[in-house]
Amino acid sequence: MVAVRRNVGYLPETVALYPSLTGVETLAFFARLKGLPSEDNERLLSRVGIARAAKRRVGGYSKGMRQRLALAQAMLGQPKVLLFDEPTTGLDPASRLMFYEIVRQLRDSGATVLLSTHVLTELEGNTDRVIVMKNGNKVADGSMSTLRQSSSLPTRIRITLPPDAPAGLLPDGWAATGSTSYELACDEHAKVAALCSLGSLTAQGLTFDDIEVKAPSLDDMYAHILEREDA
């Protein structure tokens, strides 16, 4: 049982740490609970960005600093499975970027990271697989691309042309959204073909000031999936 615990790291949404202990003492305490040496603790504190505050009492830490310290304890012993529940609570934008960089490093090292969150925008580009739950039941499961295809929500391609561009070369389906801007709504499967068609138009003299591809966000898909389940 002890060996299993050593291979599991857990970061809860609400972090409960002893306020009278310093960061160094806190990490040493959790290392002893796991039966681990403390040699790697200094590196972990540096990795989560609180090395300078390591000898201060936790009671004087901000919420974000406590969250970072809790992340360090979750990584003690290089666990193979990490469970994170709303892990970025209290973290500023720079700290959230640092957190997901650590998550990618953990994944690349072979660890499995299971992360539960309601801040869905943070997951885009930071996850291999998304599971959507409703009332304790799984209602969707797959990569971002898979969820976009199954949701049938449109991908929007927006282009901006130079003022003197021959907009009449655009094929049917492009709707004007301004004097020089146009938008096409297509499904995920047709996205590549639509972009390739724009490339072929350059040979006919059409140039572009900007091309933007806006895929459905995870928030969009989450709301759509729940609406579909209620229907």
XYZ file of N, CA and C in Angstrom:
693
model
N 0.823 -1.206 0.000
C 0.000 0.000 0.000
C 0.863 1.264 0.000
N 1.969 1.240 0.745
C 2.867 2.383 0.787
C 3.461 2.638 -0.592
N 3.812 1.562 -1.289
C 4.389 1.704 -2.627
C 3.393 2.342 -3.580
N 2.104 1.989 -3.443
C 1.068 2.586 -4.292
C 0.959 4.081 -4.010
N 0.970 4.452 -2.742
C 0.856 5.867 -2.378
C 2.027 6.682 -2.914
N 3.179 6.091 -2.959
C 4.344 6.802 -3.467
C 4.198 7.130 -4.944
N 3.413 6.332 -5.643
C 3.250 6.525 -7.082
C 2.042 7.375 -7.440
N 1.391 7.955 -6.413
C 0.219 8.800 -6.650
C 0.454 10.167 -6.006
N 0.235 11.227 -6.778
C 0.298 12.581 -6.263
C -1.077 13.213 -6.329
N -1.444 13.993 -5.288
C -2.795 14.560 -5.233
C -2.730 16.026 -4.844
N -3.414 16.861 -5.625
C -3.531 18.285 -5.327
C -5.015 18.626 -5.268
N -5.564 18.854 -4.056
C -7.003 19.158 -3.928
C -7.293 20.621 -4.251
N -8.571 20.909 -4.441
C -8.976 22.297 -4.701
C -8.706 23.175 -3.483
N -9.072 22.694 -2.317
C -8.846 23.432 -1.079
C -7.621 22.859 -0.390
N -6.569 23.644 -0.332
C -5.298 23.185 0.227
C -5.267 23.467 1.723
N -5.040 22.446 2.519
C -4.941 22.593 3.971
C -3.502 22.298 4.393
N -2.768 23.340 4.751
C -1.380 23.207 5.166
C -1.217 23.773 6.574
N -0.182 23.335 7.264
C 0.063 23.809 8.619
C 0.681 25.205 8.570
N -0.019 26.226 9.080
C 0.470 27.603 8.938
C 1.745 27.897 9.718
N 2.025 27.127 10.768
C 3.212 27.413 11.583
C 4.490 26.827 10.997
N 4.362 25.939 10.005
C 5.539 25.348 9.368
C 6.011 26.228 8.209
N 7.274 26.169 7.914
C 7.805 26.854 6.729
C 7.559 25.984 5.500
N 7.830 26.544 4.331
C 7.682 25.755 3.111
C 8.602 24.556 3.107
N 9.848 24.746 3.559
C 10.808 23.647 3.628
C 10.322 22.565 4.578
N 9.833 22.974 5.750
C 9.358 22.009 6.743
C 8.114 21.276 6.259
N 7.253 21.991 5.547
C 6.031 21.361 5.022
C 6.367 20.255 4.033
N 7.278 20.553 3.129
C 7.643 19.551 2.123
C 8.368 18.374 2.775
N 9.190 18.648 3.776
C 9.877 17.573 4.490
C 8.880 16.691 5.233
N 7.835 17.312 5.775
C 6.791 16.560 6.487
C 6.082 15.585 5.544
N 5.676 16.084 4.380
C 4.968 15.213 3.430
C 5.904 14.153 2.851
N 7.178 14.488 2.720
C 8.139 13.489 2.240
C 8.243 12.341 3.238
N 8.250 12.670 4.523
C 8.315 11.614 5.548
C 7.058 10.752 5.515
N 5.891 11.382 5.288
C 4.649 10.610 5.208
C 4.702 9.589 4.071
N 5.380 9.945 2.985
C 5.513 9.036 1.844
C 6.710 8.105 1.979
N 7.464 8.289 3.057
C 8.650 7.464 3.243
C 9.749 7.794 2.257
N 9.860 9.087 1.905
C 10.828 9.516 0.909
C 11.922 10.370 1.547
N 13.113 10.373 0.976
C 14.159 11.281 1.444
C 13.831 12.710 1.034
N 14.530 13.677 1.613
C 14.244 15.086 1.347
C 15.236 15.736 0.396
N 16.113 14.939 -0.207
C 17.169 15.506 -1.046
C 16.623 16.305 -2.232
N 15.450 15.902 -2.730
C 14.919 16.536 -3.947
C 14.007 17.718 -3.633
N 13.782 18.000 -2.349
C 12.796 19.012 -1.976
C 13.169 20.413 -2.462
N 14.443 20.759 -2.348
C 14.864 22.094 -2.764
C 14.613 22.313 -4.248
N 14.866 21.288 -5.055
C 14.617 21.397 -6.494
C 13.133 21.573 -6.783
N 12.286 20.857 -6.045
C 10.841 20.969 -6.246
C 10.341 22.369 -5.891
N 10.832 22.913 -4.792
C 10.419 24.259 -4.394
C 10.832 25.282 -5.447
N 11.995 25.097 -6.014
C 12.459 25.992 -7.080
C 11.620 25.801 -8.339
N 11.267 24.579 -8.623
C 10.506 24.269 -9.839
C 9.134 24.925 -9.828
N 8.510 25.021 -8.643
C 7.182 25.641 -8.556
C 7.272 27.137 -8.254
N 8.487 27.672 -8.163
C 8.663 29.110 -8.060
C 8.539 29.724 -6.689
N 8.759 28.957 -5.617
C 8.674 29.547 -4.276
C 9.942 29.300 -3.469
N 11.072 29.120 -4.143
C 12.331 28.866 -3.443
C 12.689 30.019 -2.504
N 12.410 31.254 -2.914
C 12.775 32.402 -2.088
C 11.931 32.491 -0.812
N 10.735 31.916 -0.861
C 9.848 31.953 0.312
C 9.888 30.648 1.091
N 10.816 29.767 0.756
C 10.826 28.417 1.330
C 11.006 28.412 2.840
N 11.699 29.424 3.399
C 11.960 29.434 4.839
C 10.991 30.327 5.601
N 9.983 30.831 4.893
C 8.932 31.605 5.555
C 7.814 30.682 6.013
N 7.091 31.102 7.052
C 5.965 30.297 7.545
C 4.821 30.333 6.535
N 4.188 29.186 6.363
C 3.118 29.050 5.375
C 1.941 29.974 5.699
N 1.753 30.290 6.994
C 0.665 31.184 7.381
C 0.773 32.557 6.741
N 1.964 32.946 6.309
C 2.160 34.225 5.637
C 2.130 34.129 4.129
N 1.873 32.938 3.591
C 1.809 32.751 2.140
C 0.493 33.277 1.584
N 0.539 33.732 0.343
C -0.696 34.039 -0.370
C -1.359 32.731 -0.797
N -2.609 32.833 -1.267
C -3.320 31.633 -1.724
C -2.570 30.954 -2.866
N -2.055 31.771 -3.784
C -1.311 31.209 -4.902
C -0.040 30.514 -4.473
N 0.647 31.060 -3.475
C 1.877 30.439 -2.980
C 1.575 29.116 -2.286
N 0.471 29.072 -1.552
C 0.078 27.808 -0.912
C -0.249 26.755 -1.973
N -0.875 27.199 -3.049
C -1.207 26.279 -4.133
C 0.065 25.729 -4.784
N 1.067 26.573 -4.930
C 2.338 26.127 -5.498
C 3.030 25.124 -4.582
N 2.982 25.395 -3.283
C 3.596 24.476 -2.328
C 2.872 23.129 -2.351
N 1.561 23.177 -2.461
C 0.788 21.935 -2.537
C 1.112 21.168 -3.816
N 1.381 21.894 -4.897
C 1.786 21.240 -6.140
C 3.123 20.532 -5.946
N 4.039 21.177 -5.239
C 5.337 20.555 -4.976
C 5.172 19.262 -4.188
N 4.287 19.258 -3.188
C 4.094 18.023 -2.409
C 3.456 16.933 -3.260
N 2.617 17.334 -4.225
C 1.999 16.331 -5.098
C 3.027 15.644 -5.985
N 4.131 16.345 -6.283
C 5.150 15.796 -7.172
C 6.266 15.062 -6.421
N 6.158 14.979 -5.110
C 7.173 14.264 -4.340
C 7.310 12.816 -4.810
N 8.525 12.375 -5.028
C 8.759 10.978 -5.392
C 8.507 10.650 -6.846
N 8.276 11.678 -7.685
C 8.021 11.465 -9.115
C 6.912 10.430 -9.337
N 5.700 10.728 -8.852
C 4.593 9.769 -8.983
C 4.218 9.503 -10.438
N 3.690 8.320 -10.676
C 3.273 7.923 -12.019
C 1.862 8.405 -12.347
N 1.067 8.673 -11.313
C -0.304 9.147 -11.504
C -0.496 10.386 -10.636
N -0.994 11.471 -11.237
C -1.248 12.693 -10.488
C -2.699 13.105 -10.668
N -3.369 13.401 -9.558
C -4.772 13.792 -9.545
C -4.855 15.257 -9.110
N -5.345 16.107 -9.991
C -5.437 17.541 -9.708
C -6.896 17.977 -9.750
N -7.374 18.597 -8.684
C -8.748 19.081 -8.604
C -8.720 20.610 -8.553
N -9.198 21.269 -9.617
C -9.166 22.727 -9.724
C -7.786 23.259 -9.304
N -6.728 22.811 -9.953
C -5.379 23.092 -9.467
C -4.908 24.522 -9.621
N -5.535 25.312 -10.497
C -5.041 26.670 -10.725
C -5.789 27.710 -9.896
N -6.589 27.259 -8.936
C -7.289 28.195 -8.054
C -6.284 29.092 -7.329
N -6.465 30.389 -7.450
C -5.594 31.321 -6.753
C -4.315 31.672 -7.482
N -4.075 31.082 -8.643
C -2.842 31.357 -9.380
C -3.046 32.523 -10.349
N -2.047 33.385 -10.461
C -2.111 34.477 -11.430
C -1.799 33.913 -12.814
N -2.019 34.700 -13.892
C -1.811 34.177 -15.246
C -0.429 33.585 -15.479
N 0.619 34.248 -14.979
C 1.974 33.725 -15.179
C 2.150 32.393 -14.467
N 1.566 32.270 -13.276
C 1.675 31.013 -12.517
C 0.894 29.902 -13.187
N -0.238 30.248 -13.822
C -1.004 29.223 -14.541
C -0.222 28.699 -15.735
N 0.454 29.592 -16.441
C 1.303 29.149 -17.557
C 2.402 28.215 -17.056
N 3.008 28.570 -15.927
C 4.043 27.731 -15.340
C 3.476 26.365 -14.946
N 2.267 26.377 -14.378
C 1.644 25.122 -13.948
C 1.452 24.178 -15.133
N 0.902 24.689 -16.239
C 0.645 23.808 -17.378
C 1.929 23.395 -18.082
N 2.973 24.185 -17.969
C 4.270 23.752 -18.480
C 4.762 22.557 -17.666
N 4.551 22.598 -16.356
C 4.918 21.464 -15.504
C 4.078 20.240 -15.853
N 2.790 20.447 -16.118
C 1.914 19.335 -16.503
C 2.426 18.668 -17.776
N 2.835 19.480 -18.759
C 3.363 18.908 -20.004
C 4.652 18.132 -19.743
N 5.496 18.657 -18.866
C 6.737 17.949 -18.532
C 6.438 16.622 -17.839
N 5.453 16.623 -16.960
C 5.070 15.387 -16.278
C 4.553 14.359 -17.283
N 3.713 14.823 -18.204
C 3.192 13.922 -19.237
C 4.317 13.362 -20.096
N 5.231 14.239 -20.504
C 6.325 13.805 -21.370
C 7.260 12.834 -20.667
N 7.291 12.890 -19.335
C 8.142 11.966 -18.576
C 7.474 10.611 -18.359
N 6.210 10.488 -18.810
C 5.511 9.210 -18.698
C 4.440 9.154 -17.640
N 4.220 10.266 -16.924
C 3.188 10.275 -15.878
C 1.807 10.477 -16.491
N 0.792 9.972 -15.801
C -0.599 10.194 -16.182
C -1.160 11.293 -15.292
N -1.690 12.346 -15.911
C -2.231 13.475 -15.159
C -3.736 13.555 -15.420
N -4.528 13.402 -14.354
C -5.985 13.537 -14.435
C -6.357 14.848 -13.755
N -6.915 15.771 -14.528
C -7.161 17.122 -14.040
C -8.647 17.437 -14.152
N -9.245 17.837 -13.032
C -10.653 18.218 -13.002
C -10.749 19.730 -12.835
N -11.475 20.404 -13.744
C -11.584 21.850 -13.656
C -12.841 22.347 -14.357
N -13.310 23.522 -13.931
C -14.393 24.211 -14.624
C -13.850 25.341 -15.490
N -12.560 25.625 -15.380
C -11.934 26.681 -16.196
C -11.505 26.032 -17.512
N -12.457 25.838 -18.397
C -12.235 25.027 -19.591
C -11.267 25.664 -20.569
N -11.229 26.997 -20.623
C -10.338 27.656 -21.576
C -8.877 27.303 -21.305
N -8.539 26.986 -20.046
C -7.161 26.639 -19.723
C -6.741 25.310 -20.340
N -7.715 24.438 -20.612
C -7.387 23.102 -21.089
C -7.014 23.075 -22.565
N -7.477 24.072 -23.307
C -7.218 24.078 -24.750
C -5.722 24.181 -25.013
N -5.191 23.210 -25.715
C -3.767 23.161 -25.994
C -2.952 22.526 -24.884
N -3.608 22.149 -23.798
C -2.885 21.584 -22.655
C -3.362 20.190 -22.270
N -4.154 19.574 -23.123
C -4.684 18.260 -22.770
C -4.700 17.346 -23.986
N -4.526 16.055 -23.758
C -4.601 15.070 -24.841
C -6.009 14.522 -25.005
N -6.762 14.548 -23.910
C -8.089 13.927 -23.923
C -8.999 14.672 -22.959
N -10.233 14.886 -23.374
C -11.205 15.605 -22.552
C -12.390 14.682 -22.280
N -12.805 14.633 -21.036
C -14.004 13.886 -20.655
C -14.994 14.865 -20.050
N -16.199 14.913 -20.590
C -17.244 15.797 -20.076
C -18.202 14.967 -19.224
N -18.434 15.433 -18.002
C -19.305 14.719 -17.070
C -20.573 15.528 -16.815
N -21.670 14.798 -16.607
C -22.919 15.432 -16.200
C -23.621 14.507 -15.217
N -23.915 15.028 -14.035
C -24.577 14.241 -12.982
C -23.835 12.938 -12.697
N -22.500 13.008 -12.759
C -21.689 11.837 -12.454
C -21.537 10.857 -13.595
N -22.095 11.175 -14.751
C -22.016 10.281 -15.903
C -21.205 10.915 -17.026
N -20.459 10.095 -17.744
C -19.681 10.575 -18.878
C -20.593 10.773 -20.078
N -20.578 11.983 -20.651
C -21.432 12.271 -21.799
C -20.618 12.584 -23.064
N -19.312 12.757 -22.930
C -18.459 12.974 -24.095
C -17.027 12.630 -23.714
N -16.273 12.144 -24.694
C -14.910 11.690 -24.410
C -14.112 11.709 -25.715
N -12.965 12.381 -25.698
C -12.118 12.380 -26.889
C -11.155 13.547 -26.902
N -10.371 13.629 -27.960
C -9.473 14.756 -28.138
C -10.283 15.987 -28.514
N -9.632 17.159 -28.509
C -10.330 18.376 -28.903
C -10.864 18.250 -30.323
N -10.063 17.678 -31.222
C -10.494 17.525 -32.604
C -11.708 16.600 -32.702
N -11.677 15.508 -31.937
C -12.800 14.564 -31.949
C -14.072 15.214 -31.443
N -13.965 15.987 -30.372
C -15.144 16.655 -29.820
C -15.692 17.693 -30.786
N -14.796 18.399 -31.490
C -15.271 19.385 -32.463
C -16.038 18.712 -33.599
N -15.536 17.577 -34.051
C -16.207 16.874 -35.138
C -17.558 16.334 -34.686
N -17.614 15.795 -33.475
C -18.871 15.205 -33.003
C -19.901 16.266 -32.619
N -19.435 17.464 -32.246
C -20.374 18.512 -31.837
C -21.075 19.148 -33.032
N -20.445 19.082 -34.217
C -20.991 19.686 -35.445
C -21.095 21.209 -35.352
N -20.432 21.812 -34.374
C -20.413 23.271 -34.298
C -19.503 23.816 -35.404
N -19.845 24.947 -35.992
C -19.063 25.441 -37.138
C -17.710 26.027 -36.739
N -16.738 25.818 -37.613
C -15.474 26.537 -37.548
C -15.611 27.759 -38.444
N -15.183 28.907 -37.950
C -15.355 30.146 -38.709
C -13.994 30.628 -39.234
N -13.931 30.817 -40.538
C -12.720 31.336 -41.176
C -13.001 32.787 -41.558
N -12.174 33.674 -41.031
C -12.370 35.102 -41.283
C -11.180 35.646 -42.066
N -11.463 36.388 -43.104
C -10.399 36.967 -43.929
C -10.587 38.473 -44.038
N -9.476 39.161 -44.184
C -9.493 40.603 -44.450
C -8.720 40.838 -45.734
N -9.364 41.515 -46.673
C -8.762 41.770 -47.982
C -8.253 43.215 -48.052
N -7.280 43.467 -48.887
C -6.880 44.856 -49.144
C -8.062 45.626 -49.757
N -8.119 46.930 -49.593
C -9.272 47.704 -50.109
C -9.532 47.519 -51.592
N -8.481 47.297 -52.386
C -8.659 47.188 -53.831
C -8.707 45.736 -54.316
N -8.868 44.772 -53.410
C -8.865 43.353 -53.789
C -10.151 42.992 -54.521
N -10.059 42.103 -55.533
C -11.262 41.668 -56.267
C -12.071 40.653 -55.451
N -12.901 41.140 -54.558
C -13.656 40.258 -53.666
C -14.597 39.331 -54.427
N -14.913 39.679 -55.683
C -15.807 38.840 -56.467
C -15.232 37.472 -56.767
N -13.941 37.288 -56.528
C -13.326 35.981 -56.758
C -13.684 34.976 -55.672
N -14.180 35.484 -54.533
C -14.520 34.573 -53.446
C -15.680 33.665 -53.867
N -15.599 32.365 -53.571
C -16.694 31.458 -53.926
C -17.922 31.693 -53.052
N -19.010 31.039 -53.411
C -20.248 31.164 -52.632
C -20.017 30.695 -51.192
N -20.733 31.311 -50.290
C -20.661 30.911 -48.874
C -19.957 31.930 -48.010
N -19.166 32.791 -48.630
C -18.463 33.828 -47.876
C -19.394 35.020 -47.666
N -19.585 35.393 -46.399
C -20.485 36.503 -46.063
C -19.673 37.715 -45.653
N -20.047 38.888 -46.175
C -19.348 40.118 -45.811
C -19.663 40.477 -44.364
N -18.622 40.797 -43.602
C -18.800 41.234 -42.215
C -18.279 42.656 -42.018
N -17.842 43.272 -43.091
C -17.315 44.633 -43.081
C -16.981 45.019 -44.503
N -16.392 46.182 -44.683
C -16.097 46.649 -46.041
C -15.058 45.787 -46.735
N -14.134 45.203 -45.979
C -13.090 44.365 -46.584
C -12.943 43.016 -45.864
N -13.871 42.689 -45.005
C -13.764 41.441 -44.235
C -14.919 40.506 -44.586
N -14.604 39.200 -44.573
C -15.578 38.174 -44.953
C -15.416 36.971 -44.024
N -16.499 36.209 -43.896
C -16.472 35.048 -42.998
C -17.171 33.868 -43.650
N -16.591 32.698 -43.428
C -17.189 31.447 -43.889
C -17.343 30.521 -42.695
N -18.550 29.985 -42.517
C -18.802 29.006 -41.462
C -18.842 27.626 -42.096
N -17.990 26.713 -41.602
C -17.946 25.361 -42.159
C -17.736 24.365 -41.023
N -18.010 23.092 -41.306
C -17.782 22.113 -40.252
C -16.304 21.735 -40.210
N -15.923 20.992 -39.185
C -14.520 20.657 -38.951
C -13.915 19.910 -40.139
N -14.705 19.047 -40.778
C -14.190 18.255 -41.885
C -13.861 19.109 -43.106
N -14.575 20.235 -43.279
C -14.409 21.057 -44.477
C -13.391 22.176 -44.284
N -12.823 22.273 -43.104
C -11.920 23.390 -42.795
C -10.703 23.418 -43.723
N -10.040 22.278 -43.867
C -8.818 22.230 -44.668
C -9.115 22.571 -46.127
N -10.184 22.031 -46.667
C -10.542 22.303 -48.058
C -10.825 23.784 -48.269
N -11.481 24.418 -47.298
C -11.795 25.846 -47.411
C -10.522 26.684 -47.413
N -9.567 26.308 -46.582
C -8.305 27.042 -46.537
C -7.500 26.829 -47.820
N -7.529 25.606 -48.325
C -6.818 25.324 -49.578
C -7.421 26.114 -50.739
N -8.739 26.299 -50.723
C -9.385 27.059 -51.789
C -8.933 28.513 -51.776
N -8.643 29.040 -50.592
C -8.130 30.407 -50.513
C -6.745 30.487 -51.146
N -5.946 29.459 -50.903
C -4.612 29.434 -51.489
C -4.660 29.435 -53.005
N -5.625 28.724 -53.565
C -5.727 28.667 -55.027
C -6.136 30.013 -55.613
N -6.808 30.858 -54.806
C -7.256 32.156 -55.310
C -6.115 33.149 -55.469
N -5.024 32.906 -54.756
C -3.884 33.822 -54.882
C -3.318 33.800 -56.304
N -3.445 32.652 -56.976
C -2.959 32.558 -58.358
C -3.802 33.420 -59.303
N -5.017 33.766 -58.842
C -5.893 34.611 -59.666
C -5.780 36.084 -59.289
N -4.830 36.387 -58.395
C -4.587 37.783 -58.046
C -5.207 38.252 -56.752
N -5.852 37.360 -56.014
C -6.459 37.755 -54.740
C -5.415 37.684 -53.629
N -5.271 38.772 -52.888
C -4.333 38.799 -51.763
C -5.106 39.011 -50.464
N -4.456 38.713 -49.354
C -5.107 38.783 -48.050
C -4.267 39.602 -47.080
N -4.934 40.470 -46.322
C -4.260 41.182 -45.243
C -4.208 40.325 -43.973
N -5.216 39.461 -43.822
C -5.262 38.629 -42.613
C -6.179 37.434 -42.858
N -5.816 36.306 -42.259
C -6.669 35.114 -42.258
C -6.720 34.595 -40.826
N -7.914 34.413 -40.302
C -8.094 33.943 -38.923
C -9.022 32.732 -38.924
N -8.608 31.681 -38.234
C -9.441 30.482 -38.097
C -9.895 30.393 -36.644
N -11.179 30.452 -36.428
C -11.727 30.393 -35.072
C -12.524 29.107 -34.921
N -11.913 28.126 -34.253
C -12.589 26.853 -34.012
C -13.483 26.977 -32.780
N -14.500 26.120 -32.645
C -15.330 26.145 -31.443
C -14.460 25.928 -30.197
N -14.665 26.747 -29.198
C -13.897 26.607 -27.957
C -14.452 25.450 -27.132
N -13.703 25.049 -26.138
C -14.183 23.984 -25.253
C -15.410 24.446 -24.484
N -15.478 25.737 -24.152
C -16.694 26.275 -23.515
C -17.897 26.102 -24.439
N -17.712 26.415 -25.729
C -18.796 26.259 -26.709
C -19.260 24.804 -26.771
N -18.292 23.900 -26.869
C -18.633 22.481 -26.998
C -19.267 21.939 -25.726
N -18.780 22.375 -24.571
C -19.344 21.927 -23.294
C -20.820 22.319 -23.199
N -21.108 23.593 -23.504
C -22.500 24.050 -23.451
C -23.359 23.286 -24.450
N -22.831 23.052 -25.657
C -23.586 22.332 -26.693
C -23.853 20.888 -26.276
N -22.859 20.236 -25.704
C -23.015 18.838 -25.281
C -24.077 18.718 -24.196
N -24.067 19.631 -23.233
C -25.068 19.568 -22.158
C -26.460 19.867 -22.692
N -26.567 20.817 -23.625
C -27.872 21.112 -24.240
C -28.384 19.886 -24.996
N -27.470 19.209 -25.686
C -27.842 18.008 -26.440
C -28.339 16.909 -25.519
N -27.705 16.784 -24.343
C -28.131 15.765 -23.390
C -29.503 16.068 -22.804
N -29.819 17.366 -22.690
C -31.121 17.756 -22.121
C -32.255 17.654 -23.122
N -31.896 17.604 -24.412
C -32.921 17.615 -25.460
C -33.724 16.308 -25.454
